[in-house]
Amino acid sequence: MDYMTLFIQQVINGLHIGSIYALIALGYTMVYGIVKLINFAHGDIMMVGAYTAFIFMTTYNQNIIVALIIAVLFCSILGFTIEKVAYKPLRKAPRMWALITAIGVSFFLESTVMVLFGANPKPFPAPQSSLIKIGNLQFSQLMIISLVLSVILMLSLERFIQTTRLGKAMRASSEDAEAAALMGISVNKTISTAFIIGSALAAIGGVLFAVAYPQIKPMMGVMPGLKAFIAAVLGGIGIIPGAVLGGFLLGLIESLTKGFLSAFWPDATLWADAILFSILILVLLIKPSGILGKNIREKV
């Protein structure tokens, strides 16, 4: 395989994994845009979504579509419950308290899954997919479905935020929650909606991630969740197009580092995560608000 073909192949792979990072990053950015909370349990909700789909596919012999829908419903309820039980009582408390609580929720979810299913990885029953070949390039049908589904969800979310009454209420709450409440907007409802949508997207991201890397484990959400957070910050946290841009950029950088640069630099794979963090630091030094961020209050 020549270098140009290798480069294009890794770009395709990067768009695939980047779409998953973008889905997860949207959950971070929606919640932060309204309540200014970094929900570090978000990556573990992704993990719970993958395990939920795994249970219904292996125990109840459901196909992946039914399992995905059930995972979305379960994680939506889970996200709503976490917000009401763990975060809502601390809404007026110092932000550090909510941040510590989010870390505690993360550990709780990881420990619960570890107790129920064990710490050892389990193979995820990803459906069979035939390869599509164009010249020397090859990619699976599942990769195309995953990428298309992610893009459709992102466009649908942006349209929901921009055009629906509830979406406009969410944008108003992100601008000024107190003023929005005075105008008759239920801030509690908009916050709950943000958690429900974000958790649903995390569940979808978790299942797609498990399909791409057919193995699940209790700690599987840690690194993707962290990278999705980096993507949200990179693009401009609190801004939906920024989360999408950051996710795709992160996926491209990771894929090109591991797959393309390794052809010239054998240790590139080992340095992939370090390169990601270095680029984040560089971007924040130049533009602290992120690529699409502005030096004003963040918007959803």
PDB file of N, CA, C and O in Angstrom, residues 61-103:
ATOM      1  N   ASN A  61     -31.240 -12.606  23.217  1.00  0.00           N
ATOM      2  CA  ASN A  61     -31.129 -12.880  21.778  1.00  0.00           C
ATOM      3  C   ASN A  61     -31.784 -11.799  20.909  1.00  0.00           C
ATOM      4  O   ASN A  61     -32.407 -12.101  19.880  1.00  0.00           O
ATOM      5  N   GLN A  62     -31.635 -10.553  21.322  1.00  0.00           N
ATOM      6  CA  GLN A  62     -32.158  -9.442  20.530  1.00  0.00           C
ATOM      7  C   GLN A  62     -31.119  -9.020  19.493  1.00  0.00           C
ATOM      8  O   GLN A  62     -29.915  -9.162  19.708  1.00  0.00           O
ATOM      9  N   ASN A  63     -31.594  -8.469  18.365  1.00  0.00           N
ATOM     10  CA  ASN A  63     -30.642  -7.955  17.379  1.00  0.00           C
ATOM     11  C   ASN A  63     -30.084  -6.618  17.852  1.00  0.00           C
ATOM     12  O   ASN A  63     -30.578  -6.024  18.815  1.00  0.00           O
ATOM     13  N   ILE A  64     -29.097  -6.130  17.167  1.00  0.00           N
ATOM     14  CA  ILE A  64     -28.376  -4.953  17.653  1.00  0.00           C
ATOM     15  C   ILE A  64     -29.244  -3.696  17.625  1.00  0.00           C
ATOM     16  O   ILE A  64     -29.075  -2.800  18.456  1.00  0.00           O
ATOM     17  N   ILE A  65     -30.212  -3.629  16.717  1.00  0.00           N
ATOM     18  CA  ILE A  65     -31.065  -2.440  16.648  1.00  0.00           C
ATOM     19  C   ILE A  65     -31.954  -2.360  17.882  1.00  0.00           C
ATOM     20  O   ILE A  65     -32.077  -1.305  18.520  1.00  0.00           O
ATOM     21  N   VAL A  66     -32.588  -3.481  18.235  1.00  0.00           N
ATOM     22  CA  VAL A  66     -33.436  -3.509  19.435  1.00  0.00           C
ATOM     23  C   VAL A  66     -32.580  -3.239  20.677  1.00  0.00           C
ATOM     24  O   VAL A  66     -32.981  -2.472  21.570  1.00  0.00           O
ATOM     25  N   ALA A  67     -31.399  -3.868  20.735  1.00  0.00           N
ATOM     26  CA  ALA A  67     -30.513  -3.671  21.883  1.00  0.00           C
ATOM     27  C   ALA A  67     -30.070  -2.217  21.987  1.00  0.00           C
ATOM     28  O   ALA A  67     -29.966  -1.671  23.097  1.00  0.00           O
ATOM     29  N   LEU A  68     -29.823  -1.583  20.859  1.00  0.00           N
ATOM     30  CA  LEU A  68     -29.426  -0.167  20.856  1.00  0.00           C
ATOM     31  C   LEU A  68     -30.548   0.713  21.386  1.00  0.00           C
ATOM     32  O   LEU A  68     -30.315   1.623  22.197  1.00  0.00           O
ATOM     33  N   ILE A  69     -31.769   0.457  20.950  1.00  0.00           N
ATOM     34  CA  ILE A  69     -32.912   1.251  21.418  1.00  0.00           C
ATOM     35  C   ILE A  69     -33.102   1.091  22.931  1.00  0.00           C
ATOM     36  O   ILE A  69     -33.324   2.080  23.654  1.00  0.00           O
ATOM     37  N   ILE A  70     -32.986  -0.141  23.414  1.00  0.00           N
ATOM     38  CA  ILE A  70     -33.123  -0.382  24.861  1.00  0.00           C
ATOM     39  C   ILE A  70     -32.001   0.306  25.625  1.00  0.00           C
ATOM     40  O   ILE A  70     -32.230   0.890  26.696  1.00  0.00           O
ATOM     41  N   ALA A  71     -30.779   0.254  25.095  1.00  0.00           N
ATOM     42  CA  ALA A  71     -29.645   0.922  25.741  1.00  0.00           C
ATOM     43  C   ALA A  71     -29.873   2.428  25.819  1.00  0.00           C
ATOM     44  O   ALA A  71     -29.571   3.064  26.842  1.00  0.00           O
ATOM     45  N   VAL A  72     -30.429   2.997  24.759  1.00  0.00           N
ATOM     46  CA  VAL A  72     -30.724   4.439  24.747  1.00  0.00           C
ATOM     47  C   VAL A  72     -31.758   4.786  25.813  1.00  0.00           C
ATOM     48  O   VAL A  72     -31.599   5.759  26.570  1.00  0.00           O
ATOM     49  N   LEU A  73     -32.821   3.995  25.885  1.00  0.00           N
ATOM     50  CA  LEU A  73     -33.866   4.251  26.876  1.00  0.00           C
ATOM     51  C   LEU A  73     -33.326   4.112  28.296  1.00  0.00           C
ATOM     52  O   LEU A  73     -33.604   4.955  29.171  1.00  0.00           O
ATOM     53  N   PHE A  74     -32.554   3.050  28.536  1.00  0.00           N
ATOM     54  CA  PHE A  74     -32.025   2.817  29.883  1.00  0.00           C
ATOM     55  C   PHE A  74     -31.067   3.938  30.297  1.00  0.00           C
ATOM     56  O   PHE A  74     -31.145   4.448  31.429  1.00  0.00           O
ATOM     57  N   CYS A  75     -30.176   4.323  29.403  1.00  0.00           N
ATOM     58  CA  CYS A  75     -29.206   5.370  29.751  1.00  0.00           C
ATOM     59  C   CYS A  75     -29.868   6.736  29.873  1.00  0.00           C
ATOM     60  O   CYS A  75     -29.410   7.577  30.654  1.00  0.00           O
ATOM     61  N   SER A  76     -30.929   6.975  29.119  1.00  0.00           N
ATOM     62  CA  SER A  76     -31.670   8.230  29.275  1.00  0.00           C
ATOM     63  C   SER A  76     -32.264   8.325  30.675  1.00  0.00           C
ATOM     64  O   SER A  76     -32.179   9.369  31.339  1.00  0.00           O
ATOM     65  N   ILE A  77     -32.861   7.218  31.132  1.00  0.00           N
ATOM     66  CA  ILE A  77     -33.416   7.180  32.492  1.00  0.00           C
ATOM     67  C   ILE A  77     -32.303   7.312  33.527  1.00  0.00           C
ATOM     68  O   ILE A  77     -32.442   8.017  34.532  1.00  0.00           O
ATOM     69  N   LEU A  78     -31.181   6.641  33.260  1.00  0.00           N
ATOM     70  CA  LEU A  78     -30.044   6.721  34.180  1.00  0.00           C
ATOM     71  C   LEU A  78     -29.517   8.146  34.278  1.00  0.00           C
ATOM     72  O   LEU A  78     -29.257   8.649  35.377  1.00  0.00           O
ATOM     73  N   GLY A  79     -29.348   8.809  33.135  1.00  0.00           N
ATOM     74  CA  GLY A  79     -28.866  10.190  33.142  1.00  0.00           C
ATOM     75  C   GLY A  79     -29.820  11.116  33.872  1.00  0.00           C
ATOM     76  O   GLY A  79     -29.391  11.992  34.642  1.00  0.00           O
ATOM     77  N   PHE A  80     -31.132  10.933  33.644  1.00  0.00           N
ATOM     78  CA  PHE A  80     -32.146  11.735  34.333  1.00  0.00           C
ATOM     79  C   PHE A  80     -32.070  11.514  35.845  1.00  0.00           C
ATOM     80  O   PHE A  80     -32.116  12.472  36.635  1.00  0.00           O
ATOM     81  N   THR A  81     -31.917  10.249  36.250  1.00  0.00           N
ATOM     82  CA  THR A  81     -31.852   9.916  37.684  1.00  0.00           C
ATOM     83  C   THR A  81     -30.606  10.501  38.336  1.00  0.00           C
ATOM     84  O   THR A  81     -30.667  11.052  39.446  1.00  0.00           O
ATOM     85  N   ILE A  82     -29.477  10.388  37.658  1.00  0.00           N
ATOM     86  CA  ILE A  82     -28.223  10.919  38.201  1.00  0.00           C
ATOM     87  C   ILE A  82     -28.338  12.427  38.405  1.00  0.00           C
ATOM     88  O   ILE A  82     -27.912  12.963  39.439  1.00  0.00           O
ATOM     89  N   GLU A  83     -28.939  13.114  37.433  1.00  0.00           N
ATOM     90  CA  GLU A  83     -29.081  14.567  37.553  1.00  0.00           C
ATOM     91  C   GLU A  83     -29.959  14.931  38.747  1.00  0.00           C
ATOM     92  O   GLU A  83     -29.627  15.845  39.520  1.00  0.00           O
ATOM     93  N   LYS A  84     -31.074  14.213  38.934  1.00  0.00           N
ATOM     94  CA  LYS A  84     -31.995  14.538  40.017  1.00  0.00           C
ATOM     95  C   LYS A  84     -31.416  14.188  41.385  1.00  0.00           C
ATOM     96  O   LYS A  84     -31.586  14.943  42.347  1.00  0.00           O
ATOM     97  N   VAL A  85     -30.726  13.056  41.471  1.00  0.00           N
ATOM     98  CA  VAL A  85     -30.249  12.572  42.770  1.00  0.00           C
ATOM     99  C   VAL A  85     -28.912  13.186  43.159  1.00  0.00           C
ATOM    100  O   VAL A  85     -28.711  13.599  44.314  1.00  0.00           O
ATOM    101  N   ALA A  86     -27.978  13.268  42.217  1.00  0.00           N
ATOM    102  CA  ALA A  86     -26.606  13.654  42.550  1.00  0.00           C
ATOM    103  C   ALA A  86     -26.284  15.115  42.270  1.00  0.00           C
ATOM    104  O   ALA A  86     -25.524  15.731  43.028  1.00  0.00           O
ATOM    105  N   TYR A  87     -26.833  15.683  41.191  1.00  0.00           N
ATOM    106  CA  TYR A  87     -26.412  17.022  40.782  1.00  0.00           C
ATOM    107  C   TYR A  87     -27.380  18.143  41.170  1.00  0.00           C
ATOM    108  O   TYR A  87     -26.947  19.232  41.552  1.00  0.00           O
ATOM    109  N   LYS A  88     -28.675  17.875  41.084  1.00  0.00           N
ATOM    110  CA  LYS A  88     -29.643  18.927  41.382  1.00  0.00           C
ATOM    111  C   LYS A  88     -29.510  19.487  42.797  1.00  0.00           C
ATOM    112  O   LYS A  88     -29.557  20.713  42.980  1.00  0.00           O
ATOM    113  N   PRO A  89     -29.302  18.643  43.835  1.00  0.00           N
ATOM    114  CA  PRO A  89     -29.149  19.206  45.191  1.00  0.00           C
ATOM    115  C   PRO A  89     -27.926  20.111  45.332  1.00  0.00           C
ATOM    116  O   PRO A  89     -27.864  20.916  46.273  1.00  0.00           O
ATOM    117  N   LEU A  90     -26.961  20.000  44.428  1.00  0.00           N
ATOM    118  CA  LEU A  90     -25.730  20.791  44.525  1.00  0.00           C
ATOM    119  C   LEU A  90     -25.698  21.940  43.525  1.00  0.00           C
ATOM    120  O   LEU A  90     -24.638  22.528  43.303  1.00  0.00           O
ATOM    121  N   ARG A  91     -26.840  22.249  42.922  1.00  0.00           N
ATOM    122  CA  ARG A  91     -26.856  23.235  41.844  1.00  0.00           C
ATOM    123  C   ARG A  91     -26.399  24.614  42.308  1.00  0.00           C
ATOM    124  O   ARG A  91     -25.762  25.355  41.553  1.00  0.00           O
ATOM    125  N   LYS A  92     -26.688  24.963  43.558  1.00  0.00           N
ATOM    126  CA  LYS A  92     -26.287  26.274  44.074  1.00  0.00           C
ATOM    127  C   LYS A  92     -25.031  26.198  44.946  1.00  0.00           C
ATOM    128  O   LYS A  92     -24.604  27.203  45.506  1.00  0.00           O
ATOM    129  N   ALA A  93     -24.471  25.002  45.038  1.00  0.00           N
ATOM    130  CA  ALA A  93     -23.244  24.817  45.814  1.00  0.00           C
ATOM    131  C   ALA A  93     -22.025  25.219  44.968  1.00  0.00           C
ATOM    132  O   ALA A  93     -22.143  25.407  43.755  1.00  0.00           O
ATOM    133  N   PRO A  94     -20.864  25.383  45.594  1.00  0.00           N
ATOM    134  CA  PRO A  94     -19.648  25.660  44.801  1.00  0.00           C
ATOM    135  C   PRO A  94     -19.435  24.591  43.739  1.00  0.00           C
ATOM    136  O   PRO A  94     -19.742  23.410  43.953  1.00  0.00           O
ATOM    137  N   ARG A  95     -18.900  24.995  42.593  1.00  0.00           N
ATOM    138  CA  ARG A  95     -18.746  24.071  41.468  1.00  0.00           C
ATOM    139  C   ARG A  95     -17.855  22.875  41.810  1.00  0.00           C
ATOM    140  O   ARG A  95     -18.012  21.797  41.262  1.00  0.00           O
ATOM    141  N   MET A  96     -16.911  23.091  42.721  1.00  0.00           N
ATOM    142  CA  MET A  96     -16.011  22.005  43.087  1.00  0.00           C
ATOM    143  C   MET A  96     -16.777  20.836  43.694  1.00  0.00           C
ATOM    144  O   MET A  96     -16.425  19.675  43.476  1.00  0.00           O
ATOM    145  N   TRP A  97     -17.843  21.130  44.430  1.00  0.00           N
ATOM    146  CA  TRP A  97     -18.636  20.062  45.036  1.00  0.00           C
ATOM    147  C   TRP A  97     -19.285  19.204  43.958  1.00  0.00           C
ATOM    148  O   TRP A  97     -19.276  17.973  44.041  1.00  0.00           O
ATOM    149  N   ALA A  98     -19.850  19.849  42.953  1.00  0.00           N
ATOM    150  CA  ALA A  98     -20.494  19.114  41.858  1.00  0.00           C
ATOM    151  C   ALA A  98     -19.469  18.306  41.072  1.00  0.00           C
ATOM    152  O   ALA A  98     -19.745  17.178  40.642  1.00  0.00           O
ATOM    153  N   LEU A  99     -18.286  18.877  40.891  1.00  0.00           N
ATOM    154  CA  LEU A  99     -17.225  18.175  40.163  1.00  0.00           C
ATOM    155  C   LEU A  99     -16.799  16.911  40.906  1.00  0.00           C
ATOM    156  O   LEU A  99     -16.650  15.836  40.306  1.00  0.00           O
ATOM    157  N   ILE A 100     -16.624  17.026  42.221  1.00  0.00           N
ATOM    158  CA  ILE A 100     -16.250  15.861  43.036  1.00  0.00           C
ATOM    159  C   ILE A 100     -17.368  14.820  43.016  1.00  0.00           C
ATOM    160  O   ILE A 100     -17.116  13.610  42.934  1.00  0.00           O
ATOM    161  N   THR A 101     -18.614  15.285  43.051  1.00  0.00           N
ATOM    162  CA  THR A 101     -19.749  14.368  42.978  1.00  0.00           C
ATOM    163  C   THR A 101     -19.756  13.619  41.646  1.00  0.00           C
ATOM    164  O   THR A 101     -20.047  12.409  41.600  1.00  0.00           O
ATOM    165  N   ALA A 102     -19.449  14.323  40.557  1.00  0.00           N
ATOM    166  CA  ALA A 102     -19.399  13.681  39.239  1.00  0.00           C
ATOM    167  C   ALA A 102     -18.341  12.586  39.209  1.00  0.00           C
ATOM    168  O   ALA A 102     -18.570  11.499  38.651  1.00  0.00           O
ATOM    169  N   ILE A 103     -17.201  12.840  39.817  1.00  0.00           N
ATOM    170  CA  ILE A 103     -16.152  11.816  39.892  1.00  0.00           C
ATOM    171  C   ILE A 103     -16.632  10.637  40.727  1.00  0.00           C
ATOM    172  O   ILE A 103     -16.387   9.467  40.398  1.00  0.00           O
TER     173      ILE A 103
END
